[in-house]
PDB file of N, CA and C in Angstrom:
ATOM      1  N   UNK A   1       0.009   7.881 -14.457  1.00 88.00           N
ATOM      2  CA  UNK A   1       0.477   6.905 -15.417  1.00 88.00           C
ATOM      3  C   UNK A   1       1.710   7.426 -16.150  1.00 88.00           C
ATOM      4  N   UNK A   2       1.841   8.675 -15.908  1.00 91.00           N
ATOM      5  CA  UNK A   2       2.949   9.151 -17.105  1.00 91.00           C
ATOM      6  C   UNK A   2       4.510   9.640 -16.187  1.00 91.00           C
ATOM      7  N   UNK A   3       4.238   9.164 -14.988  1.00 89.00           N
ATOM      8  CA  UNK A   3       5.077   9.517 -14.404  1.00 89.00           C
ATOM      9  C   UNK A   3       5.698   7.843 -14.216  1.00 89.00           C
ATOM     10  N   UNK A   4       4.829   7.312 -13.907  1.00 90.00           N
ATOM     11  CA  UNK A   4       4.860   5.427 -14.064  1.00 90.00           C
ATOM     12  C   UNK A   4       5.938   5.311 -15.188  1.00 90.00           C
ATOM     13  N   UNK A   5       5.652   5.649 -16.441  1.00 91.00           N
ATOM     14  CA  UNK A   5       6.100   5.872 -17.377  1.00 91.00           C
ATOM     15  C   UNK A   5       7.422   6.061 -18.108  1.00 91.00           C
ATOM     16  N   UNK A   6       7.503   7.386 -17.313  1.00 92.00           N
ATOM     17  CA  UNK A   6       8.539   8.165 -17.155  1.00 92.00           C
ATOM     18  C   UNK A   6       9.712   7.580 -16.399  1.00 92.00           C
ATOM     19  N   UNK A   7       9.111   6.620 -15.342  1.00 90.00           N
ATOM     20  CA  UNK A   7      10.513   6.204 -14.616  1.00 90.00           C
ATOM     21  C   UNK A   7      10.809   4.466 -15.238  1.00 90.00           C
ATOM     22  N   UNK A   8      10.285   3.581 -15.608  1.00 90.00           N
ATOM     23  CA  UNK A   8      10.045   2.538 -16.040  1.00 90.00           C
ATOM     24  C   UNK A   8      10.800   2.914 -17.519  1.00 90.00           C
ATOM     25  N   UNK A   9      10.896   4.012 -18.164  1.00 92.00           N
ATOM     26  CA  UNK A   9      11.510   4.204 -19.072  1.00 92.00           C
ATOM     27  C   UNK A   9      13.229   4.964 -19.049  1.00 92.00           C
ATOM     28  N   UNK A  10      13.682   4.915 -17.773  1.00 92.00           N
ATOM     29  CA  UNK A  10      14.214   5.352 -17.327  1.00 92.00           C
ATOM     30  C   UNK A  10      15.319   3.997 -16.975  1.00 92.00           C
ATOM     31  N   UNK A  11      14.283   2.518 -17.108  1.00 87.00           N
ATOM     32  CA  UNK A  11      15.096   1.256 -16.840  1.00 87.00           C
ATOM     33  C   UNK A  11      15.591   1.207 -15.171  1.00 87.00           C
ATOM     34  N   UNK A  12      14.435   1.956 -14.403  1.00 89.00           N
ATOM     35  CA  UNK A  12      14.447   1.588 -13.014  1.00 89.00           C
ATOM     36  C   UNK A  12      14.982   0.524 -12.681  1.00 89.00           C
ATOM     37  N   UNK A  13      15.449  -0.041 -11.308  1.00 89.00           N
ATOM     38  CA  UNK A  13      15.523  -1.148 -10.476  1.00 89.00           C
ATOM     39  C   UNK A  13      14.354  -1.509  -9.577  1.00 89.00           C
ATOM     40  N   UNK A  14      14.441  -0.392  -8.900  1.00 92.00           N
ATOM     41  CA  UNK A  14      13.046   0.101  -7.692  1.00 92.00           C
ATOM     42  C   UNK A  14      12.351   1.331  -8.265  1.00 92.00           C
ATOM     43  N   UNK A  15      11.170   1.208  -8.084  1.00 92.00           N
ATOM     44  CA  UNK A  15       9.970   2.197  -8.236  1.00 92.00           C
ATOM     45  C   UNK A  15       9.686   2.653  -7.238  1.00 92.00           C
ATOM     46  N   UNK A  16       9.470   4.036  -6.581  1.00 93.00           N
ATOM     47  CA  UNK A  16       9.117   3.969  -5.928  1.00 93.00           C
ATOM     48  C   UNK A  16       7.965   4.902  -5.844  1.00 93.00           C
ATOM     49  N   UNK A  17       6.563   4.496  -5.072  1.00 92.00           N
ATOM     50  CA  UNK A  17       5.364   4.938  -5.696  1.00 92.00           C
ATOM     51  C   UNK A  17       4.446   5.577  -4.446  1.00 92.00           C
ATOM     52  N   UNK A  18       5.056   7.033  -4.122  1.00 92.00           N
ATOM     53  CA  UNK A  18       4.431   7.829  -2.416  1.00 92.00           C
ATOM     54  C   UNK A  18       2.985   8.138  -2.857  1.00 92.00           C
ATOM     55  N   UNK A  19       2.279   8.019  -2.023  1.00 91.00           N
ATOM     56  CA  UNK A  19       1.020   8.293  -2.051  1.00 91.00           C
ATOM     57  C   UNK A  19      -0.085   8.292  -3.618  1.00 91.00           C
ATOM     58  N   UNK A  20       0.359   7.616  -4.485  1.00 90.00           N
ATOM     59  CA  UNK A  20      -0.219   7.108  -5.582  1.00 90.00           C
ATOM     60  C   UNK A  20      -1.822   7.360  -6.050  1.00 90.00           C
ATOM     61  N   UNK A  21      -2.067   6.989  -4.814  1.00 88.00           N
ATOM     62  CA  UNK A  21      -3.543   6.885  -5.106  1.00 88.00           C
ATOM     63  C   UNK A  21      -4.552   7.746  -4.830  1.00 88.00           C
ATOM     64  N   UNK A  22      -4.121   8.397  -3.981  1.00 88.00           N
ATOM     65  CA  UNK A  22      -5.070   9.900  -3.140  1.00 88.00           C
ATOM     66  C   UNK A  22      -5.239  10.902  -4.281  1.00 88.00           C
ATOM     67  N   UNK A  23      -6.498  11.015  -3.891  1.00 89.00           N
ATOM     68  CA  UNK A  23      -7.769  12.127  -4.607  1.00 89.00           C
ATOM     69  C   UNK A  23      -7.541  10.999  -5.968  1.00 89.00           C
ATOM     70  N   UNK A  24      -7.611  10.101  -5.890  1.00 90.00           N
ATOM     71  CA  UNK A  24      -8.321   9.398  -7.237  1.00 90.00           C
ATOM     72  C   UNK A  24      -9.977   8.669  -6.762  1.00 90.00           C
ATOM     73  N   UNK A  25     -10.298   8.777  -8.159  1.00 91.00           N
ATOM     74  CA  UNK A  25     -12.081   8.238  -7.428  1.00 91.00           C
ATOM     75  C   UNK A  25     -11.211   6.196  -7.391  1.00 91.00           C
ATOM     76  N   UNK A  26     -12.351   5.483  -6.798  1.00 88.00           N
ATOM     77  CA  UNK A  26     -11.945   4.440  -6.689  1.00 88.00           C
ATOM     78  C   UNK A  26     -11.623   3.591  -7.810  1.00 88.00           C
ATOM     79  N   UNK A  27     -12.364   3.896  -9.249  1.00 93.00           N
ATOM     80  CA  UNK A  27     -11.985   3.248 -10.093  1.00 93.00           C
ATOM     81  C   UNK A  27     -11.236   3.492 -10.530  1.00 93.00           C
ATOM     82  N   UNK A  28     -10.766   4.653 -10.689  1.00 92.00           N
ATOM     83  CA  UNK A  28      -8.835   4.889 -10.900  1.00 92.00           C
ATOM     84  C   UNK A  28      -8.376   4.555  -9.939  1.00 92.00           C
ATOM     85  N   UNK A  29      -8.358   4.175  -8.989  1.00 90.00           N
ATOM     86  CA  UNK A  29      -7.367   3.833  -7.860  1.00 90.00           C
ATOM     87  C   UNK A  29      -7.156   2.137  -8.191  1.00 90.00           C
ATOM     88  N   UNK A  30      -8.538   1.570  -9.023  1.00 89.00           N
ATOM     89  CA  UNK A  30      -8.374  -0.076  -9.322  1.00 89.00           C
ATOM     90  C   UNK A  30      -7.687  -0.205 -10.363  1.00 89.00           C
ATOM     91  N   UNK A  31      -7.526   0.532 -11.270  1.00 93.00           N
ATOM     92  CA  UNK A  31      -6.819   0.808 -12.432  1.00 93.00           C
ATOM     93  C   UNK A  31      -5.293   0.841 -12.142  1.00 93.00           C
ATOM     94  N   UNK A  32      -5.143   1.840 -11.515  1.00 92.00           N
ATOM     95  CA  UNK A  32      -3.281   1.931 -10.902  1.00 92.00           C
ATOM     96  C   UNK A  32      -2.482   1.351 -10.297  1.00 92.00           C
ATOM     97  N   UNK A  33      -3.971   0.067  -9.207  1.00 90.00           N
ATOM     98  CA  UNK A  33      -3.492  -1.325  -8.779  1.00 90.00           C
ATOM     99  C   UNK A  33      -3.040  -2.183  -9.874  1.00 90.00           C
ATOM    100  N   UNK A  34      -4.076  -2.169 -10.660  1.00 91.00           N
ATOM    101  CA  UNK A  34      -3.728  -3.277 -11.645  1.00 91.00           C
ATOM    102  C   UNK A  34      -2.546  -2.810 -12.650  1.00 91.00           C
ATOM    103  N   UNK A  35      -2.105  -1.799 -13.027  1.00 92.00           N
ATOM    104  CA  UNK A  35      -1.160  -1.642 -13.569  1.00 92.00           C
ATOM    105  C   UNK A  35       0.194  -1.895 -12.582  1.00 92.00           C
ATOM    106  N   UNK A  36      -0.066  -1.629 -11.621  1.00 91.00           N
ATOM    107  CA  UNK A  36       1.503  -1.296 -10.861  1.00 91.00           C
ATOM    108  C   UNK A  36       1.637  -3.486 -10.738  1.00 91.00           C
ATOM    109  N   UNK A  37       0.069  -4.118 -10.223  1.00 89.00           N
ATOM    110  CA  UNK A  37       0.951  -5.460 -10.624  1.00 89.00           C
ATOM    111  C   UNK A  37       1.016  -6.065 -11.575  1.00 89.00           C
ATOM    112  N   UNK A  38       0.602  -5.718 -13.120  1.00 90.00           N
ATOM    113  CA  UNK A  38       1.007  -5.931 -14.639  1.00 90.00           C
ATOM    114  C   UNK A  38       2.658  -5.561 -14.404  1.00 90.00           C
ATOM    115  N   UNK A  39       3.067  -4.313 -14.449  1.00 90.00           N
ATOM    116  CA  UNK A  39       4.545  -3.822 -13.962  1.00 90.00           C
ATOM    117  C   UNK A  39       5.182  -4.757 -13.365  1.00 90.00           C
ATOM    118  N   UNK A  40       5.026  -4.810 -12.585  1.00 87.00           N
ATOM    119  CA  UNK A  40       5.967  -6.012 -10.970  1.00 87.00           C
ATOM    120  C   UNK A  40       5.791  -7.038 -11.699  1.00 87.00           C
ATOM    121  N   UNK A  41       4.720  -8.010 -11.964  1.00 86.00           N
ATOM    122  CA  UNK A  41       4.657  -9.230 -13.036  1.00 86.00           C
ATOM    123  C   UNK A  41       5.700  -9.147 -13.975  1.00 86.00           C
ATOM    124  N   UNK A  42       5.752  -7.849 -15.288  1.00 89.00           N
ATOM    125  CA  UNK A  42       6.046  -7.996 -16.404  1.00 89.00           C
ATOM    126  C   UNK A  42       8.208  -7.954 -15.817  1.00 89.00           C
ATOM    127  N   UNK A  43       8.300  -6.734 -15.373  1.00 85.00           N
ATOM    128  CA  UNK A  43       9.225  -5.910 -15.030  1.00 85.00           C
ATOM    129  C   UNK A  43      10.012  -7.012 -13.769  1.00 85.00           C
ATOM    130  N   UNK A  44       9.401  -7.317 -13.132  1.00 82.00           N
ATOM    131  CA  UNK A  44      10.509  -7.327 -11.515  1.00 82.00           C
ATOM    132  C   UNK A  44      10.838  -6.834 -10.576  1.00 82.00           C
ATOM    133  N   UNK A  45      10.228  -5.618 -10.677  1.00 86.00           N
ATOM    134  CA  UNK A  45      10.797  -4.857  -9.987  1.00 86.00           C
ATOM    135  C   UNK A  45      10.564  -4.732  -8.547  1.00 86.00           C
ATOM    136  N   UNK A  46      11.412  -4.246  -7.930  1.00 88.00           N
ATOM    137  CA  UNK A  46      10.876  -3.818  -6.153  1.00 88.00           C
ATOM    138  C   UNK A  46      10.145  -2.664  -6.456  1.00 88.00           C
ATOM    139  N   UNK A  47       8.827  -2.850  -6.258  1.00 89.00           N
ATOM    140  CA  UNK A  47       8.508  -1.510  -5.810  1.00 89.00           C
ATOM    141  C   UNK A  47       7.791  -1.366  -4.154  1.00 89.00           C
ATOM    142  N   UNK A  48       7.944   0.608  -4.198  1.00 90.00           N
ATOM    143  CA  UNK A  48       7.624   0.318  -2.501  1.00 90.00           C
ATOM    144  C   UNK A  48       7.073   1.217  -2.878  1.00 90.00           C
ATOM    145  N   UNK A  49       5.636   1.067  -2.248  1.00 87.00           N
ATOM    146  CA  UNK A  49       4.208   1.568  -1.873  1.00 87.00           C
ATOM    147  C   UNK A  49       3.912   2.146  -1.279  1.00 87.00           C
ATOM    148  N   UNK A  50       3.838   3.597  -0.787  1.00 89.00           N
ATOM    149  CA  UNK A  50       3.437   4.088   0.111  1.00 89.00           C
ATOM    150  C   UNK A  50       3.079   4.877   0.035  1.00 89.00           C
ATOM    151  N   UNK A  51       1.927   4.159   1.339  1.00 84.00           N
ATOM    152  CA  UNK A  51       0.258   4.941   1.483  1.00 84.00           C
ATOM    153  C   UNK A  51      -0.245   4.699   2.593  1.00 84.00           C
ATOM    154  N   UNK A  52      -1.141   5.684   2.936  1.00 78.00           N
ATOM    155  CA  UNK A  52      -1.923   5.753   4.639  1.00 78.00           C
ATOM    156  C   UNK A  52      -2.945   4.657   3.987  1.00 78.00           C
ATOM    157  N   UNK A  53      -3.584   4.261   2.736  1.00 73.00           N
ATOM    158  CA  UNK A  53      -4.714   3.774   2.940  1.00 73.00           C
ATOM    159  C   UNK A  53      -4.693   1.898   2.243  1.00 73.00           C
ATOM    160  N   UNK A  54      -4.123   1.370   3.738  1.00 73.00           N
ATOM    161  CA  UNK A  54      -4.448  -0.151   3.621  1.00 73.00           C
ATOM    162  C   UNK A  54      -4.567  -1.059   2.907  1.00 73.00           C
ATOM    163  N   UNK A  55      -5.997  -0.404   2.987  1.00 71.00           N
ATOM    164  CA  UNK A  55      -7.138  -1.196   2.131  1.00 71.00           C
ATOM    165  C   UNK A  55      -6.902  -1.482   0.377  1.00 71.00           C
ATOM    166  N   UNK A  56      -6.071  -0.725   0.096  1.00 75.00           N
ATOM    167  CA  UNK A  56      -5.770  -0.328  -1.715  1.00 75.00           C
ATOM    168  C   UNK A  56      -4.346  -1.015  -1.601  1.00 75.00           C
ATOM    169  N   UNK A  57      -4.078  -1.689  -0.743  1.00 78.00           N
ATOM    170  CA  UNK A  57      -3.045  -1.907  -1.418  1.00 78.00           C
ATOM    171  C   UNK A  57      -2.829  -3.094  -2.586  1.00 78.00           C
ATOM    172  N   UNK A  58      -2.072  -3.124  -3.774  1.00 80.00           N
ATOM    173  CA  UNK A  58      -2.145  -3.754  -4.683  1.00 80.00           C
ATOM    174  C   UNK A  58      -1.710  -5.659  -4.102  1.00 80.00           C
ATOM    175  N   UNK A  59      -2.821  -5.844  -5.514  1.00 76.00           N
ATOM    176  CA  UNK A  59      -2.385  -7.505  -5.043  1.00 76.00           C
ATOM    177  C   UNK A  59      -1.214  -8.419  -5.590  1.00 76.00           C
ATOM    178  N   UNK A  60      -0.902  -8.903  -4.516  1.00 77.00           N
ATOM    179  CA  UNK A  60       0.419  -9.876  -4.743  1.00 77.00           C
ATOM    180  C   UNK A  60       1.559  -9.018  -4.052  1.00 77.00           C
ATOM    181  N   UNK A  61       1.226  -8.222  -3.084  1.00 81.00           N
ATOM    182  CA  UNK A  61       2.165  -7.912  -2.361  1.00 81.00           C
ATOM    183  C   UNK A  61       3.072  -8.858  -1.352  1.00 81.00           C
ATOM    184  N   UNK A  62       4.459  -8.900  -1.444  1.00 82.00           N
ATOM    185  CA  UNK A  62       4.899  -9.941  -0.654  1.00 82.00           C
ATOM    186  C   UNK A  62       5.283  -9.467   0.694  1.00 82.00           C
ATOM    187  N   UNK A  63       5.197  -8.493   0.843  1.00 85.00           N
ATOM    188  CA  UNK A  63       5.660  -7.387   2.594  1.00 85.00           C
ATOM    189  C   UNK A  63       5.239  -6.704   2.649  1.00 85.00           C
ATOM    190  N   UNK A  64       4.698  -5.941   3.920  1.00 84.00           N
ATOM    191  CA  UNK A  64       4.213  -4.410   4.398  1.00 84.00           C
ATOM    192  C   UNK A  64       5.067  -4.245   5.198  1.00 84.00           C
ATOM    193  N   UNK A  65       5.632  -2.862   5.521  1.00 89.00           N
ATOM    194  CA  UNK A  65       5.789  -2.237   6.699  1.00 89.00           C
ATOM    195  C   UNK A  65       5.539  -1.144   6.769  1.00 89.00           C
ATOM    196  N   UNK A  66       5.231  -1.375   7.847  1.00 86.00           N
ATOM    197  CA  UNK A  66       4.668  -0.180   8.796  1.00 86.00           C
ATOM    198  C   UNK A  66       5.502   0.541   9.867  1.00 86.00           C
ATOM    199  N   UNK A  67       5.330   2.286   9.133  1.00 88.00           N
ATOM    200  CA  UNK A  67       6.041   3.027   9.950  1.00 88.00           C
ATOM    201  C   UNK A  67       5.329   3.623  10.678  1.00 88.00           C
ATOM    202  N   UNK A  68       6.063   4.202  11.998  1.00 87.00           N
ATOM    203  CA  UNK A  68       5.106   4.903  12.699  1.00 87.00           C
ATOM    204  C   UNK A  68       6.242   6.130  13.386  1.00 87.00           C
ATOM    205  N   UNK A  69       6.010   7.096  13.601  1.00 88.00           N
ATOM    206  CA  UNK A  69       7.116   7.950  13.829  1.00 88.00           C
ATOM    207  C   UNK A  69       8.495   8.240  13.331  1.00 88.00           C
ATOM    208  N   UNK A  70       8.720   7.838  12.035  1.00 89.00           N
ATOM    209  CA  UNK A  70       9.979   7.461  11.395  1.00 89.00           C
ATOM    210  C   UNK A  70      10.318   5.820  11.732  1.00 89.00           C
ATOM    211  N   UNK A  71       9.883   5.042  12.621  1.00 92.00           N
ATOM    212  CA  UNK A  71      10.352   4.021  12.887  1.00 92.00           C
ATOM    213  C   UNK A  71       9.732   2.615  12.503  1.00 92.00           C
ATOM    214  N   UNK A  72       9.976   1.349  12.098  1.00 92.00           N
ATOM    215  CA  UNK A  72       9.518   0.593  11.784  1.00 92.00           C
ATOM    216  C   UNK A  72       8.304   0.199  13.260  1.00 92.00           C
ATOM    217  N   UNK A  73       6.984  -0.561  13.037  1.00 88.00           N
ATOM    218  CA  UNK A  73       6.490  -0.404  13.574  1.00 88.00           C
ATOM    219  C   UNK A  73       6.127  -1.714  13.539  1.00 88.00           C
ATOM    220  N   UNK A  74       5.686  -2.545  11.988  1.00 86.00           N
ATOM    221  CA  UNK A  74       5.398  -3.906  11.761  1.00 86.00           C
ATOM    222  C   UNK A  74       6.241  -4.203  10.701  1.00 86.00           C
ATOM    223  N   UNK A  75       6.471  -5.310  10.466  1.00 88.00           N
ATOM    224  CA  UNK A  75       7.122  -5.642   9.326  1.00 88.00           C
ATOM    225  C   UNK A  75       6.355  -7.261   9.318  1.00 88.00           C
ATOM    226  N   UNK A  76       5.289  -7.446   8.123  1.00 84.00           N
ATOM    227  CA  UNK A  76       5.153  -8.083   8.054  1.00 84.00           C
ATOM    228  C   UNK A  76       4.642  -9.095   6.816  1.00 84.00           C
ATOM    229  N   UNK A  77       3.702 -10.198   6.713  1.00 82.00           N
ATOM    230  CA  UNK A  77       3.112 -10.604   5.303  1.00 82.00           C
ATOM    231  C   UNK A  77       1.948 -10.145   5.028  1.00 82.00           C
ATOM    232  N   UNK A  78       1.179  -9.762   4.306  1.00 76.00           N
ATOM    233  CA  UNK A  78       0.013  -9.974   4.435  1.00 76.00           C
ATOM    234  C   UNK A  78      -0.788 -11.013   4.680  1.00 76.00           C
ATOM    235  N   UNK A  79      -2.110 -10.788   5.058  1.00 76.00           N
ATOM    236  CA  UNK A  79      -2.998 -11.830   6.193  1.00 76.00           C
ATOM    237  C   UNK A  79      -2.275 -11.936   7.604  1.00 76.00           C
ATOM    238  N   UNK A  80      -1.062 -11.161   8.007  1.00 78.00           N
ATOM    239  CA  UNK A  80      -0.791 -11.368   9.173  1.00 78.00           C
ATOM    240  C   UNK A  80      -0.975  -9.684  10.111  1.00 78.00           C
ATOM    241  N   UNK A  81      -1.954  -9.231   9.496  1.00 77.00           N
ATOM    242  CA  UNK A  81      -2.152  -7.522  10.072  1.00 77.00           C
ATOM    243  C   UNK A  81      -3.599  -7.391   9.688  1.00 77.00           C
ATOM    244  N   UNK A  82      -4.208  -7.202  10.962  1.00 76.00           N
ATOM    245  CA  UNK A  82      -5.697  -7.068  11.604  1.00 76.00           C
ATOM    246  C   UNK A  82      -6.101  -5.801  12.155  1.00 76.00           C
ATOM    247  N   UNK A  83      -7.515  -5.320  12.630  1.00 77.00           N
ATOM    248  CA  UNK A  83      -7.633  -4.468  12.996  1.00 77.00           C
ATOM    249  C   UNK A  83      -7.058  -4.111  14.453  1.00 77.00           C
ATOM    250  N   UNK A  84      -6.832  -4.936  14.983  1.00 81.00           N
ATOM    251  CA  UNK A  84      -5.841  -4.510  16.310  1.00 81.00           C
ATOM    252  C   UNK A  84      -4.810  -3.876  15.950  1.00 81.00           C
ATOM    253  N   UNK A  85      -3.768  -4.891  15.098  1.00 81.00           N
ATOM    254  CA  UNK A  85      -2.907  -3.939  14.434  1.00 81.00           C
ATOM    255  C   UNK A  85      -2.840  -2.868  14.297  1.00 81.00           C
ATOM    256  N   UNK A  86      -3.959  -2.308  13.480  1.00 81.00           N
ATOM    257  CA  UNK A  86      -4.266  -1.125  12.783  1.00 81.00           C
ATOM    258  C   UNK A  86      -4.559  -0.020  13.617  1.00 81.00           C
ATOM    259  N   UNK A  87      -4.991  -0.435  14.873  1.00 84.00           N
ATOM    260  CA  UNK A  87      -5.832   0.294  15.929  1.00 84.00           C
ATOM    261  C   UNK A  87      -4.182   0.899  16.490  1.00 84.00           C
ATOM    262  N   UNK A  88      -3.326  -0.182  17.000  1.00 85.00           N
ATOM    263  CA  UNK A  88      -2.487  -0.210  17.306  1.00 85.00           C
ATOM    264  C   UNK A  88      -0.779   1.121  16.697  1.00 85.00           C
ATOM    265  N   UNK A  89      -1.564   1.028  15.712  1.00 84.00           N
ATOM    266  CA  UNK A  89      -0.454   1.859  14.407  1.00 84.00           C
ATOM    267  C   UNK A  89      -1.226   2.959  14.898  1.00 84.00           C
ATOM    268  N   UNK A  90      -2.294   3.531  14.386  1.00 84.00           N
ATOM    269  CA  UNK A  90      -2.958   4.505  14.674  1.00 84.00           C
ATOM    270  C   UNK A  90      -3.441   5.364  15.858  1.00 84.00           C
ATOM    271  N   UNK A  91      -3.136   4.728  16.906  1.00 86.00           N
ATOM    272  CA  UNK A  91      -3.181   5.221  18.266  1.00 86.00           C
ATOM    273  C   UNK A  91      -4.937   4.927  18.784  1.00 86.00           C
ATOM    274  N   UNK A  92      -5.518   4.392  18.128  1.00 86.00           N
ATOM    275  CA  UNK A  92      -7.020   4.493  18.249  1.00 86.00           C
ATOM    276  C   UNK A  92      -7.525   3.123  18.739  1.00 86.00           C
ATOM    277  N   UNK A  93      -8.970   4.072  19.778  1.00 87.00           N
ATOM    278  CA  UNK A  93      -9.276   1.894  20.324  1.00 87.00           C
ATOM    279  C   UNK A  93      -9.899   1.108  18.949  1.00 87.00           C
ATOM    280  N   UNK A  94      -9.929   0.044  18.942  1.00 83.00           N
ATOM    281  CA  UNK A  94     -10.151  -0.954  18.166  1.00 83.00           C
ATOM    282  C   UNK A  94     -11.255  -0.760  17.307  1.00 83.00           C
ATOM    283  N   UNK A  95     -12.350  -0.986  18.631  1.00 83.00           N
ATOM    284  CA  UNK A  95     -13.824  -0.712  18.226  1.00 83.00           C
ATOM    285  C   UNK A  95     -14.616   0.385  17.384  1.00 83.00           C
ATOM    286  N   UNK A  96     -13.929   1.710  18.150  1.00 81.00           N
ATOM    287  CA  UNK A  96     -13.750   3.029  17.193  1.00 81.00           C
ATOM    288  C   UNK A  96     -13.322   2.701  15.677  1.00 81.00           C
ATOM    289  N   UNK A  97     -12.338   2.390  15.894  1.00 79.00           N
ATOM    290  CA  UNK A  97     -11.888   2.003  14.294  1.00 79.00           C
ATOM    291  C   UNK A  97     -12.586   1.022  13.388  1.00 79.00           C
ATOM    292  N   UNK A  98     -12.898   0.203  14.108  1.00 76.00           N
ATOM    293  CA  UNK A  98     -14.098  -1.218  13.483  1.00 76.00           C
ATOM    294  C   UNK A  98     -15.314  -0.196  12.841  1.00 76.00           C
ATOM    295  N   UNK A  99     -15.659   0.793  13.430  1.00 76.00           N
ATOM    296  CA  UNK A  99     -16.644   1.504  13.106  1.00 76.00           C
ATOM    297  C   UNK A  99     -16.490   2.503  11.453  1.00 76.00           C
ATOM    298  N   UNK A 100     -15.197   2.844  11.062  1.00 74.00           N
ATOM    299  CA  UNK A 100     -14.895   3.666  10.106  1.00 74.00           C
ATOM    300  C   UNK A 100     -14.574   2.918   9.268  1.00 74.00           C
ATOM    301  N   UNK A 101     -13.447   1.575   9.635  1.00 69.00           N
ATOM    302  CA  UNK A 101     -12.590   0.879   8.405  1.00 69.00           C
ATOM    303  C   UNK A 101     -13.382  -0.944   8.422  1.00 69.00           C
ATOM    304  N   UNK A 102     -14.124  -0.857   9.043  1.00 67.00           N
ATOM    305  CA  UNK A 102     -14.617  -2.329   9.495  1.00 67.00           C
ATOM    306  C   UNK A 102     -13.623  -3.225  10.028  1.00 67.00           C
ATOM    307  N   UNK A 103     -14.134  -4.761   9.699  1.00 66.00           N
ATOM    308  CA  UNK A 103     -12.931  -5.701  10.441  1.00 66.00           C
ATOM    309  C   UNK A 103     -11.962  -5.450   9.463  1.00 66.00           C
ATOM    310  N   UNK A 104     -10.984  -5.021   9.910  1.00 64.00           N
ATOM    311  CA  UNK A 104     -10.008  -4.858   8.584  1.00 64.00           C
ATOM    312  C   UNK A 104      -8.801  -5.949   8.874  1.00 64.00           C
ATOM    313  N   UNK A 105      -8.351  -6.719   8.182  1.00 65.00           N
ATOM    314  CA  UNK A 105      -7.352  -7.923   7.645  1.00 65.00           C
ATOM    315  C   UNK A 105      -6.792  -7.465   6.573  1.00 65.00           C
ATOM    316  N   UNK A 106      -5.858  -7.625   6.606  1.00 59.00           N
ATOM    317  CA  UNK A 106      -4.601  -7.460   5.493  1.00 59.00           C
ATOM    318  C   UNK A 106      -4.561  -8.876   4.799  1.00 59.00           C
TER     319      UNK A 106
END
């Protein structure tokens, strides 16, 4: 939060927010969602998100992309990235993955 802070006070354009959420328990991780879209609401700002884990990503996102080797991989909306997708990004069969992350939809 104080780094949030720190740059937002700084009169950013873009935020940009690497791996945010890792080693937080989940209810801080719901907490840092909801602040980062209080921020984007209040503020405007572009911010770009990035994180291995999906599932957290904050709501009211208007784009994902997905890199994969340095290279764009998806570029897309959300609700339009499924577990094939995902299987697909990750190098892993489907089903395997259905098993760890469930049906996963963006």
């Amino acid at each position: 939060k104080v780094s949030i802070a720190r740059e937002l006070a700084r009169d950013v354009e873009i935020l940009l927010l690497d791996e945010i959420l890792m080693n937080l328990d989940p209810a801080s991780q719901m907490e840092i969602n909801s602040l980062i879209t209080r921020i984007y609401e209040k503020h405007e700002l572009t911010i770009v998100f990035v994180t291995h884990l999906l599932r957290y990503l904050p709501e009211g996102i208007s784009r994902v992309v997905a890199l994969k080797n340095g290279k764009v991989f998806s570029d897309f909306s959300p609700g339009d990235f499924n577990s094939k997708d995902l299987s697909r990004l990750y190098g892993v069969d489907e089903e395997s993955l259905k098993k760890y992350v469930g049906n996963f939809k963006l």
